[in-house]
Amino acid sequence: MIKDYQTIAAISTPPGEGGIGIIRISGSQALAIALKVLQIPGLRGKTPKVRRVYHGYVVDQSKKEKVDEVIFFYFKNPNSYTGEDVAEIQTHGGIAVLRKTLELILAAGAVLAEAGEFTKRAFLNGRLDLTQAEAVMDLIQANSEEGAKQAMLQLDGALGRFVRKTLSRILNLIASIEVSLDFPEDYDPLDREALLAVLAELEAELRELLSTFKQGNLVRQGLKTVIVGRPNVGKSTLLNSLLGEDRAIVTATAGTTRDVLEEYYNLEGITLRLVDTAGLRQSQDEIEMMGIARTRSAIDTADLILWVVDAEEDLQDEDRELASLIKDKPYIPVINKTDLRHGQKIAADLKDLDLNREPVMIAAAPGQGLDDLRQAISQLVFAGKALAKNTPILTKTRHQQSVSQAMEQIAACQQAVAAYLPEDCYVIHLKDAYEALASLVGEGSYDEIIENIFAQFCVGK
């Protein structure tokens, strides 16, 4: 758990060389500790003003040596990231300078922060709810513009506001039912029709929110898109053509690709994690066999499969084997090399397999048909729906589970009301719905969930 009686410190910038490095100190002794290691000519013994930038030096007092020329500023609680007193020192970006400065700060009384402890304190001090705290890490890790936008929307509190509004409505229902139970002589009997109407509205809103999870999760994590096919059908060429650069080695020799190669590609705001794989065939080569085993593993974990076949050749046994491997996965048949041969024959062969998938015709080497492929991927991923804009979105399995549990309890309450069960049964279901939703924003006692979330952060955040 958080050491709320201690002042913490950590380097907040990534390791390596850079223009500046940042050390953050948070806690009741943040200012006092910072001033022990700083020499600020402009202060002359005065207390620094909040949110004002000061120029000075980090000084090793034991040696009377300047360590670095720095910039310093101070935030007074509760108006800081953590909700505590916070001091930040900006040094030059060399790792030796940063480490020495941190060493002096720790010697002056701070303790080294745990992973995610600054954001954890922001949550525990009420600066952020749990969904906002998660969004901080999502924003740091976002690898697409749409992912960053979605994280920022969550950090801005869109999901938290929706959840708290829903919690308030559920709480009002619980209160009205309990009042009618406890003081029947002073209040009218419960209006079951009105209650059913409100419950139906709540269930519909939660169902709509739940429907955003697939897209939200895809935007956050990216879509693992595995390119499969026999050797030499043009898988690596397709990867290179989509990326617009030569990332995979391409030769006329079958079996050139012997391992999986993963690259990132942005499609309409979604990050495709393109995975080039070794071609599936019978082989006695030990290294190639290892690559083929990894191909099969990649197929098992794929979100989407691009199955590439060769327009110049008839369908082979290896193609049919691949069809059976991927039939239960989201996949797109891709007929490549249509600049050399039209591909109608192999298209007919694919149709005979009863795949229920329309193949996309491309010529990866000259880049023909790639727009058609992008459109096919978009249609399969989004099912014709655009990404939600400026509305609450679920991005994590934890979110999905909380909303699902709440919705199940609301539905159970509807059934209880419709069946004229005792009214205290309604309260039980509504309280369970409330608890499920409250866990989403971190209200209540959910220590294990909270510890797990902040353990995923980097030190210094």
Short mmCIF file of C-alpha atoms in Angstrom, two decimals:
data_model
loop_
_atom_site.label_atom_id
_atom_site.label_comp_id
_atom_site.label_asym_id
_atom_site.label_seq_id
_atom_site.Cartn_x
_atom_site.Cartn_y
_atom_site.Cartn_z
CA MET A 1 0.00 0.00 0.00
CA ILE A 2 0.98 3.63 -0.40
CA LYS A 3 3.37 5.14 2.13
CA ASP A 4 1.28 8.27 2.59
CA TYR A 5 3.40 9.51 5.50
CA GLN A 6 6.54 9.56 3.36
CA THR A 7 7.71 11.92 0.67
CA ILE A 8 8.53 10.08 -2.55
CA ALA A 9 10.84 10.91 -5.44
CA ALA A 10 11.73 9.42 -8.82
CA ILE A 11 13.10 10.24 -12.25
CA SER A 12 10.07 10.88 -14.47
CA THR A 13 11.77 10.92 -17.88
CA PRO A 14 12.84 7.80 -19.81
CA PRO A 15 16.41 6.55 -19.44
CA GLY A 16 18.97 7.68 -21.99
CA GLU A 17 20.28 10.99 -23.27
CA GLY A 18 17.96 13.94 -23.84
CA GLY A 19 17.65 17.70 -23.71
CA ILE A 20 16.18 17.68 -20.21
CA GLY A 21 15.50 15.21 -17.43
CA ILE A 22 12.79 15.58 -14.78
CA ILE A 23 12.83 14.49 -11.16
CA ARG A 24 9.54 14.67 -9.32
CA ILE A 25 9.13 14.86 -5.52
CA SER A 26 5.72 14.48 -3.85
CA GLY A 27 4.67 14.64 -0.21
CA SER A 28 4.50 16.97 2.76
CA GLN A 29 8.31 17.42 2.81
CA ALA A 30 8.71 17.92 -0.95
CA LEU A 31 9.71 21.59 -0.75
CA ALA A 32 12.01 21.19 2.25
CA ILE A 33 13.83 18.27 0.65
CA ALA A 34 14.19 20.05 -2.69
CA LEU A 35 15.68 23.13 -1.03
CA LYS A 36 18.28 20.96 0.74
CA VAL A 37 19.83 20.02 -2.62
CA LEU A 38 19.22 23.29 -4.49
CA GLN A 39 21.01 26.59 -4.60
CA ILE A 40 18.63 29.23 -6.02
CA PRO A 41 20.20 32.71 -6.22
CA GLY A 42 16.85 34.44 -6.75
CA LEU A 43 15.33 33.24 -3.48
CA ARG A 44 17.81 34.71 -0.97
CA GLY A 45 16.29 32.69 1.86
CA LYS A 46 12.66 33.33 0.89
CA THR A 47 10.05 30.61 0.36
CA PRO A 48 9.49 29.88 -3.35
CA LYS A 49 6.17 31.02 -4.78
CA VAL A 50 3.94 28.30 -6.19
CA ARG A 51 3.84 27.72 -9.95
CA ARG A 52 6.80 30.00 -10.53
CA VAL A 53 9.92 28.88 -12.40
CA TYR A 54 13.27 29.35 -10.65
CA HIS A 55 16.76 29.01 -12.08
CA GLY A 56 19.41 27.46 -9.87
CA TYR A 57 21.85 24.64 -9.26
CA VAL A 58 21.81 21.19 -7.73
CA VAL A 59 24.62 21.16 -5.18
CA ASP A 60 26.33 18.27 -3.44
CA GLN A 61 26.66 19.94 -0.04
CA SER A 62 29.11 17.33 1.26
CA LYS A 63 31.61 18.32 -1.41
CA LYS A 64 30.41 21.89 -1.99
CA GLU A 65 30.21 21.02 -5.70
CA LYS A 66 27.62 22.02 -8.28
CA VAL A 67 26.12 18.95 -9.94
CA ASP A 68 24.05 20.66 -12.63
CA GLU A 69 22.34 23.87 -13.68
CA VAL A 70 18.59 23.33 -13.29
CA ILE A 71 15.08 24.76 -13.37
CA PHE A 72 12.85 24.28 -10.32
CA PHE A 73 9.17 24.82 -9.61
CA TYR A 74 6.76 23.97 -6.81
CA PHE A 75 3.05 23.10 -6.55
CA LYS A 76 1.13 23.41 -3.29
CA ASN A 77 -1.47 20.81 -2.34
CA PRO A 78 -4.17 20.18 -3.40
CA ASN A 79 -3.39 21.88 -6.73
CA SER A 80 -0.87 19.39 -8.06
CA TYR A 81 -0.88 16.15 -10.02
CA THR A 82 -0.85 14.01 -6.87
CA GLY A 83 -2.93 16.34 -4.70
CA GLU A 84 0.11 16.70 -2.40
CA ASP A 85 2.94 19.21 -2.29
CA VAL A 86 5.01 18.55 -5.42
CA ALA A 87 8.44 19.83 -6.41
CA GLU A 88 9.96 19.26 -9.85
CA ILE A 89 13.58 19.71 -10.81
CA GLN A 90 14.53 19.84 -14.49
CA THR A 91 18.14 18.90 -15.11
CA HIS A 92 20.06 18.30 -18.30
CA GLY A 93 19.13 14.93 -19.73
CA GLY A 94 22.26 12.91 -19.01
CA ILE A 95 21.67 9.80 -16.92
CA ALA A 96 24.68 10.48 -14.65
CA VAL A 97 23.33 13.92 -13.67
CA LEU A 98 19.83 12.55 -13.06
CA ARG A 99 21.07 9.67 -10.94
CA LYS A 100 23.29 11.92 -8.84
CA THR A 101 20.47 14.42 -8.28
CA LEU A 102 18.07 11.65 -7.27
CA GLU A 103 20.73 10.21 -4.95
CA LEU A 104 21.03 13.59 -3.18
CA ILE A 105 17.23 13.91 -2.90
CA LEU A 106 16.93 10.45 -1.34
CA ALA A 107 19.76 11.25 1.06
CA ALA A 108 17.87 14.42 2.04
CA GLY A 109 14.89 12.40 3.25
CA ALA A 110 12.77 11.23 0.31
CA VAL A 111 12.11 7.57 -0.47
CA LEU A 112 12.19 6.08 -3.95
CA ALA A 113 8.70 5.93 -5.46
CA GLU A 114 7.19 2.62 -6.45
CA ALA A 115 5.91 2.01 -9.98
CA GLY A 116 2.83 4.16 -10.56
CA GLU A 117 2.93 5.66 -7.06
CA PHE A 118 2.50 9.28 -8.17
CA THR A 119 -0.68 8.44 -10.09
CA LYS A 120 -1.80 6.14 -7.28
CA ARG A 121 -1.59 9.06 -4.86
CA ALA A 122 -3.56 11.18 -7.31
CA PHE A 123 -6.29 8.51 -7.22
CA LEU A 124 -6.25 8.08 -3.43
CA ASN A 125 -6.34 11.85 -2.94
CA GLY A 126 -9.37 12.19 -5.21
CA ARG A 127 -7.59 13.96 -8.08
CA LEU A 128 -8.42 11.13 -10.49
CA ASP A 129 -10.91 8.28 -10.50
CA LEU A 130 -9.73 4.80 -11.42
CA THR A 131 -10.69 5.09 -15.10
CA GLN A 132 -8.75 8.36 -15.36
CA ALA A 133 -5.72 6.79 -13.69
CA GLU A 134 -5.83 3.96 -16.24
CA ALA A 135 -6.09 6.54 -19.03
CA VAL A 136 -2.78 8.09 -17.95
CA MET A 137 -0.99 4.85 -18.82
CA ASP A 138 -3.02 4.44 -22.01
CA LEU A 139 -2.00 7.94 -23.11
CA ILE A 140 1.66 7.17 -22.45
CA GLN A 141 1.46 3.90 -24.39
CA ALA A 142 -0.80 5.07 -27.25
CA ASN A 143 0.71 4.18 -30.62
CA SER A 144 -1.95 5.82 -32.80
CA GLU A 145 -3.60 9.22 -32.93
CA GLU A 146 -7.02 7.66 -32.30
CA GLY A 147 -5.66 5.75 -29.31
CA ALA A 148 -4.29 8.98 -27.84
CA LYS A 149 -7.62 10.77 -28.44
CA GLN A 150 -9.54 7.97 -26.75
CA ALA A 151 -7.18 7.96 -23.76
CA MET A 152 -7.49 11.74 -23.45
CA LEU A 153 -11.29 11.51 -23.51
CA GLN A 154 -11.15 9.02 -20.65
CA LEU A 155 -8.58 11.11 -18.77
CA ASP A 156 -10.92 14.08 -19.16
CA GLY A 157 -13.49 12.05 -17.20
CA ALA A 158 -16.09 11.12 -19.84
CA LEU A 159 -16.47 7.53 -18.64
CA GLY A 160 -16.29 8.50 -14.97
CA ARG A 161 -19.02 11.12 -15.38
CA PHE A 162 -21.33 8.62 -17.09
CA VAL A 163 -20.74 6.02 -14.37
CA ARG A 164 -21.28 8.46 -11.50
CA LYS A 165 -24.50 9.74 -13.10
CA THR A 166 -25.74 6.15 -13.41
CA LEU A 167 -24.70 5.38 -9.83
CA SER A 168 -26.68 8.38 -8.63
CA ARG A 169 -29.80 7.16 -10.44
CA ILE A 170 -29.44 3.65 -8.98
CA LEU A 171 -28.94 5.11 -5.51
CA ASN A 172 -32.11 7.19 -5.89
CA LEU A 173 -34.05 4.05 -6.83
CA ILE A 174 -32.69 2.20 -3.79
CA ALA A 175 -33.62 5.11 -1.53
CA SER A 176 -37.16 5.40 -2.89
CA ILE A 177 -37.80 1.66 -2.48
CA GLU A 178 -36.37 1.53 1.04
CA VAL A 179 -38.39 4.58 2.11
CA SER A 180 -41.61 2.94 0.90
CA LEU A 181 -40.65 -0.23 2.79
CA ASP A 182 -39.71 1.51 6.05
CA PHE A 183 -42.49 4.11 6.15
CA PRO A 184 -45.47 2.59 4.32
CA GLU A 185 -47.96 4.78 6.19
CA ASP A 186 -46.23 8.01 5.10
CA TYR A 187 -45.52 7.25 1.43
CA ASP A 188 -47.53 6.01 -1.55
CA PRO A 189 -47.04 2.38 -2.60
CA LEU A 190 -44.22 1.74 -5.05
CA ASP A 191 -45.15 2.55 -8.66
CA ARG A 192 -43.99 -0.63 -10.37
CA GLU A 193 -44.63 0.62 -13.91
CA ALA A 194 -42.55 3.73 -13.31
CA LEU A 195 -39.80 1.61 -11.75
CA LEU A 196 -39.80 -0.76 -14.74
CA ALA A 197 -39.51 2.20 -17.11
CA VAL A 198 -36.45 3.57 -15.30
CA LEU A 199 -34.85 0.11 -15.13
CA ALA A 200 -35.40 -0.41 -18.86
CA GLU A 201 -33.77 2.94 -19.56
CA LEU A 202 -30.77 2.09 -17.36
CA GLU A 203 -30.34 -1.31 -19.00
CA ALA A 204 -30.45 0.24 -22.49
CA GLU A 205 -27.81 2.82 -21.56
CA LEU A 206 -25.52 0.18 -20.07
CA ARG A 207 -26.01 -2.06 -23.10
CA GLU A 208 -25.05 0.79 -25.42
CA LEU A 209 -21.94 1.47 -23.33
CA LEU A 210 -21.06 -2.23 -23.38
CA SER A 211 -21.25 -2.24 -27.19
CA THR A 212 -18.28 0.17 -27.33
CA PHE A 213 -15.87 -2.35 -25.80
CA LYS A 214 -14.80 -4.09 -29.00
CA GLN A 215 -13.81 -0.86 -30.73
CA GLY A 216 -12.37 0.67 -27.57
CA ASN A 217 -10.18 -2.35 -26.91
CA LEU A 218 -9.02 -2.46 -30.53
CA VAL A 219 -8.04 1.20 -30.48
CA ARG A 220 -6.11 0.76 -27.23
CA GLN A 221 -4.36 -2.53 -27.95
CA GLY A 222 -4.26 -2.63 -31.72
CA LEU A 223 -5.39 -5.47 -33.97
CA LYS A 224 -3.02 -8.41 -34.27
CA THR A 225 -3.19 -9.00 -38.02
CA VAL A 226 -1.35 -12.14 -39.09
CA ILE A 227 -0.34 -12.62 -42.74
CA VAL A 228 -0.31 -16.32 -43.61
CA GLY A 229 0.10 -18.45 -46.72
CA ARG A 230 2.34 -20.94 -48.46
CA PRO A 231 5.98 -20.00 -49.06
CA ASN A 232 6.60 -17.47 -51.82
CA VAL A 233 2.99 -16.31 -52.28
CA GLY A 234 4.01 -12.72 -51.46
CA LYS A 235 3.37 -12.35 -47.73
CA SER A 236 6.51 -10.32 -47.06
CA THR A 237 5.93 -8.24 -50.19
CA LEU A 238 2.43 -7.44 -48.91
CA LEU A 239 3.84 -6.38 -45.54
CA ASN A 240 6.39 -4.11 -47.23
CA SER A 241 3.79 -2.61 -49.58
CA LEU A 242 1.39 -1.78 -46.74
CA LEU A 243 4.19 -0.19 -44.70
CA GLY A 244 5.63 1.65 -47.69
CA GLU A 245 9.14 0.43 -46.87
CA ASP A 246 11.23 -2.73 -47.10
CA ARG A 247 10.98 -4.24 -43.63
CA ALA A 248 10.89 -7.92 -44.60
CA ILE A 249 13.46 -9.66 -46.81
CA VAL A 250 11.97 -10.69 -50.16
CA THR A 251 13.60 -13.21 -52.52
CA ALA A 252 12.44 -15.64 -55.18
CA THR A 253 13.55 -18.50 -52.94
CA ALA A 254 10.71 -20.20 -51.08
CA GLY A 255 11.15 -20.30 -47.31
CA THR A 256 13.07 -17.01 -46.98
CA THR A 257 10.97 -15.94 -43.98
CA ARG A 258 11.85 -18.26 -41.10
CA ASP A 259 10.51 -16.30 -38.14
CA VAL A 260 7.64 -13.97 -37.35
CA LEU A 261 8.19 -10.26 -37.97
CA GLU A 262 5.85 -7.70 -36.35
CA GLU A 263 5.36 -4.12 -37.52
CA TYR A 264 2.78 -1.41 -36.76
CA TYR A 265 0.45 0.09 -39.36
CA ASN A 266 -2.26 2.71 -38.82
CA LEU A 267 -5.64 2.15 -40.47
CA GLU A 268 -8.36 4.76 -39.79
CA GLY A 269 -7.11 5.32 -36.28
CA ILE A 270 -6.66 1.63 -35.48
CA THR A 271 -3.17 0.22 -35.08
CA LEU A 272 -2.73 -2.99 -37.03
CA ARG A 273 0.05 -5.11 -35.57
CA LEU A 274 1.04 -6.70 -38.87
CA VAL A 275 2.73 -10.07 -38.39
CA ASP A 276 4.63 -11.60 -41.30
CA THR A 277 5.03 -15.35 -40.87
CA ALA A 278 6.95 -18.28 -42.27
CA GLY A 279 5.12 -20.05 -45.09
CA LEU A 280 3.35 -23.27 -44.14
CA ARG A 281 4.69 -26.35 -45.92
CA GLN A 282 6.32 -29.70 -45.20
CA SER A 283 9.96 -29.08 -44.38
CA GLN A 284 12.92 -30.96 -42.91
CA ASP A 285 14.87 -27.79 -42.18
CA GLU A 286 15.03 -27.41 -38.39
CA ILE A 287 15.06 -23.59 -38.43
CA GLU A 288 12.21 -23.39 -40.93
CA MET A 289 10.22 -25.89 -38.88
CA MET A 290 10.61 -23.64 -35.83
CA GLY A 291 9.32 -20.71 -37.90
CA ILE A 292 6.32 -22.77 -39.05
CA ALA A 293 5.53 -23.65 -35.43
CA ARG A 294 5.56 -19.95 -34.59
CA THR A 295 3.24 -19.31 -37.53
CA ARG A 296 0.71 -21.74 -36.08
CA SER A 297 1.02 -20.05 -32.69
CA ALA A 298 0.47 -16.62 -34.30
CA ILE A 299 -2.69 -17.93 -35.99
CA ASP A 300 -4.04 -19.08 -32.61
CA THR A 301 -3.65 -15.59 -31.10
CA ALA A 302 -4.62 -13.52 -34.17
CA ASP A 303 -7.44 -10.97 -34.14
CA LEU A 304 -7.49 -10.94 -37.94
CA ILE A 305 -5.83 -13.12 -40.59
CA LEU A 306 -4.84 -12.12 -44.11
CA TRP A 307 -4.63 -15.42 -46.01
CA VAL A 308 -2.52 -14.91 -49.12
CA VAL A 309 -2.74 -17.24 -52.14
CA ASP A 310 -0.91 -17.07 -55.47
CA ALA A 311 -2.89 -16.13 -58.60
CA GLU A 312 -0.25 -17.87 -60.73
CA GLU A 313 -0.85 -21.30 -59.20
CA ASP A 314 -3.74 -23.62 -58.51
CA LEU A 315 -4.87 -24.16 -54.94
CA GLN A 316 -2.42 -26.51 -53.18
CA ASP A 317 -2.87 -28.97 -50.30
CA GLU A 318 -1.08 -26.49 -48.00
CA ASP A 319 -3.70 -23.86 -48.93
CA ARG A 320 -6.51 -26.22 -48.01
CA GLU A 321 -4.80 -27.03 -44.72
CA LEU A 322 -4.56 -23.32 -43.96
CA ALA A 323 -8.24 -22.88 -44.78
CA SER A 324 -9.13 -25.47 -42.14
CA LEU A 325 -6.82 -23.81 -39.59
CA ILE A 326 -8.33 -20.35 -39.93
CA LYS A 327 -11.98 -21.12 -40.73
CA ASP A 328 -13.18 -20.11 -37.24
CA LYS A 329 -11.13 -16.90 -37.19
CA PRO A 330 -11.91 -13.49 -38.72
CA TYR A 331 -9.95 -13.66 -41.98
CA ILE A 332 -9.76 -12.23 -45.49
CA PRO A 333 -8.64 -14.33 -48.49
CA VAL A 334 -6.13 -12.30 -50.52
CA ILE A 335 -5.30 -13.33 -54.09
CA ASN A 336 -1.86 -11.90 -54.87
CA LYS A 337 0.13 -11.44 -58.11
CA THR A 338 -2.96 -10.57 -60.16
CA ASP A 339 -0.70 -8.38 -62.32
CA LEU A 340 0.82 -11.62 -63.64
CA ARG A 341 -2.37 -13.66 -63.88
CA HIS A 342 -5.97 -12.59 -63.43
CA GLY A 343 -6.74 -14.95 -60.57
CA GLN A 344 -10.24 -16.04 -61.62
CA LYS A 345 -9.28 -19.73 -61.55
CA ILE A 346 -8.04 -19.68 -57.97
CA ALA A 347 -10.98 -17.46 -56.98
CA ALA A 348 -13.29 -20.21 -58.23
CA ASP A 349 -11.26 -22.79 -56.27
CA LEU A 350 -11.67 -20.69 -53.12
CA LYS A 351 -15.40 -20.49 -53.74
CA ASP A 352 -15.55 -24.29 -53.95
CA LEU A 353 -14.15 -24.42 -50.42
CA ASP A 354 -17.39 -22.77 -49.26
CA LEU A 355 -15.47 -20.14 -47.28
CA ASN A 356 -18.25 -17.57 -47.27
CA ARG A 357 -15.56 -14.89 -47.72
CA GLU A 358 -15.12 -12.68 -50.75
CA PRO A 359 -11.44 -12.66 -51.81
CA VAL A 360 -9.59 -9.41 -52.42
CA MET A 361 -7.53 -9.20 -55.61
CA ILE A 362 -4.15 -7.48 -55.22
CA ALA A 363 -0.72 -7.21 -56.77
CA ALA A 364 1.45 -6.46 -53.76
CA ALA A 365 4.70 -5.77 -55.63
CA PRO A 366 3.35 -2.83 -57.70
CA GLY A 367 0.91 -1.88 -54.93
CA GLN A 368 -2.29 -2.60 -56.85
CA GLY A 369 -5.51 -3.36 -54.96
CA LEU A 370 -4.20 -2.26 -51.56
CA ASP A 371 -7.03 0.27 -51.15
CA ASP A 372 -9.52 -2.57 -51.69
CA LEU A 373 -7.72 -4.60 -49.03
CA ARG A 374 -7.76 -1.70 -46.57
CA GLN A 375 -11.49 -1.26 -47.18
CA ALA A 376 -12.12 -4.98 -46.64
CA ILE A 377 -10.19 -4.88 -43.35
CA SER A 378 -12.12 -1.79 -42.25
CA GLN A 379 -15.46 -3.41 -43.09
CA LEU A 380 -14.58 -6.56 -41.17
CA VAL A 381 -13.25 -4.71 -38.12
CA PHE A 382 -15.84 -1.95 -37.85
CA ALA A 383 -18.79 -3.77 -39.43
CA GLY A 384 -19.73 -0.53 -41.14
CA LYS A 385 -19.72 1.47 -37.89
CA ALA A 386 -17.51 4.51 -37.45
CA LEU A 387 -15.42 4.97 -34.32
CA ALA A 388 -17.41 6.60 -31.54
CA LYS A 389 -16.49 10.25 -31.03
CA ASN A 390 -16.64 12.25 -27.78
CA THR A 391 -18.67 9.59 -25.98
CA PRO A 392 -17.74 7.25 -23.11
CA ILE A 393 -15.96 4.13 -24.34
CA LEU A 394 -14.95 0.93 -22.58
CA THR A 395 -11.31 0.06 -23.27
CA LYS A 396 -10.44 -2.73 -20.84
CA THR A 397 -11.77 -6.15 -19.90
CA ARG A 398 -12.19 -4.87 -16.33
CA HIS A 399 -14.56 -2.18 -17.64
CA GLN A 400 -16.51 -4.72 -19.68
CA GLN A 401 -16.92 -7.05 -16.71
CA SER A 402 -18.13 -4.29 -14.37
CA VAL A 403 -20.73 -3.01 -16.83
CA SER A 404 -21.86 -6.55 -17.71
CA GLN A 405 -22.36 -7.42 -14.04
CA ALA A 406 -24.30 -4.21 -13.43
CA MET A 407 -26.49 -4.81 -16.47
CA GLU A 408 -27.22 -8.38 -15.36
CA GLN A 409 -28.38 -7.13 -11.95
CA ILE A 410 -30.57 -4.44 -13.52
CA ALA A 411 -32.15 -7.12 -15.74
CA ALA A 412 -32.65 -9.37 -12.69
CA CYS A 413 -34.33 -6.49 -10.89
CA GLN A 414 -36.68 -5.99 -13.85
CA GLN A 415 -37.65 -9.66 -13.69
CA ALA A 416 -38.24 -9.45 -9.94
CA VAL A 417 -40.49 -6.40 -10.36
CA ALA A 418 -42.42 -8.00 -13.22
CA ALA A 419 -42.92 -11.15 -11.12
CA TYR A 420 -44.20 -9.10 -8.14
CA LEU A 421 -41.50 -10.47 -5.85
CA PRO A 422 -41.00 -8.76 -2.47
CA GLU A 423 -39.60 -5.26 -2.80
CA ASP A 424 -36.51 -5.97 -0.72
CA CYS A 425 -35.44 -8.31 -3.57
CA TYR A 426 -35.29 -5.25 -5.84
CA VAL A 427 -32.96 -3.52 -3.40
CA ILE A 428 -30.59 -6.50 -3.33
CA HIS A 429 -30.24 -6.49 -7.13
CA LEU A 430 -29.85 -2.72 -7.28
CA LYS A 431 -27.17 -2.73 -4.59
CA ASP A 432 -25.26 -5.41 -6.51
CA ALA A 433 -25.55 -3.30 -9.67
CA TYR A 434 -24.29 -0.28 -7.76
CA GLU A 435 -21.27 -2.16 -6.39
CA ALA A 436 -20.34 -3.51 -9.83
CA LEU A 437 -20.37 -0.04 -11.38
CA ALA A 438 -18.68 1.59 -8.40
CA SER A 439 -15.69 -0.73 -8.85
CA LEU A 440 -15.24 0.71 -12.34
CA VAL A 441 -14.32 4.15 -10.99
CA GLY A 442 -12.63 2.80 -7.85
CA GLU A 443 -15.30 3.63 -5.29
CA GLY A 444 -15.52 1.15 -2.44
CA SER A 445 -12.85 -1.30 -1.25
CA TYR A 446 -11.09 -2.95 -4.17
CA ASP A 447 -7.47 -3.08 -2.99
CA GLU A 448 -6.41 -6.00 -5.21
CA ILE A 449 -7.74 -4.33 -8.37
CA ILE A 450 -6.11 -1.02 -7.47
CA GLU A 451 -2.72 -2.62 -6.70
CA ASN A 452 -2.78 -4.50 -10.02
CA ILE A 453 -3.56 -1.38 -12.06
CA PHE A 454 -0.79 0.79 -10.62
CA ALA A 455 1.78 -2.00 -10.75
CA GLN A 456 1.65 -1.68 -14.56
CA PHE A 457 2.92 1.93 -14.48
CA CYS A 458 6.53 3.00 -14.88
CA VAL A 459 8.48 4.43 -11.94
CA GLY A 460 8.18 8.23 -11.95
CA LYS A 461 4.52 8.23 -13.01
#
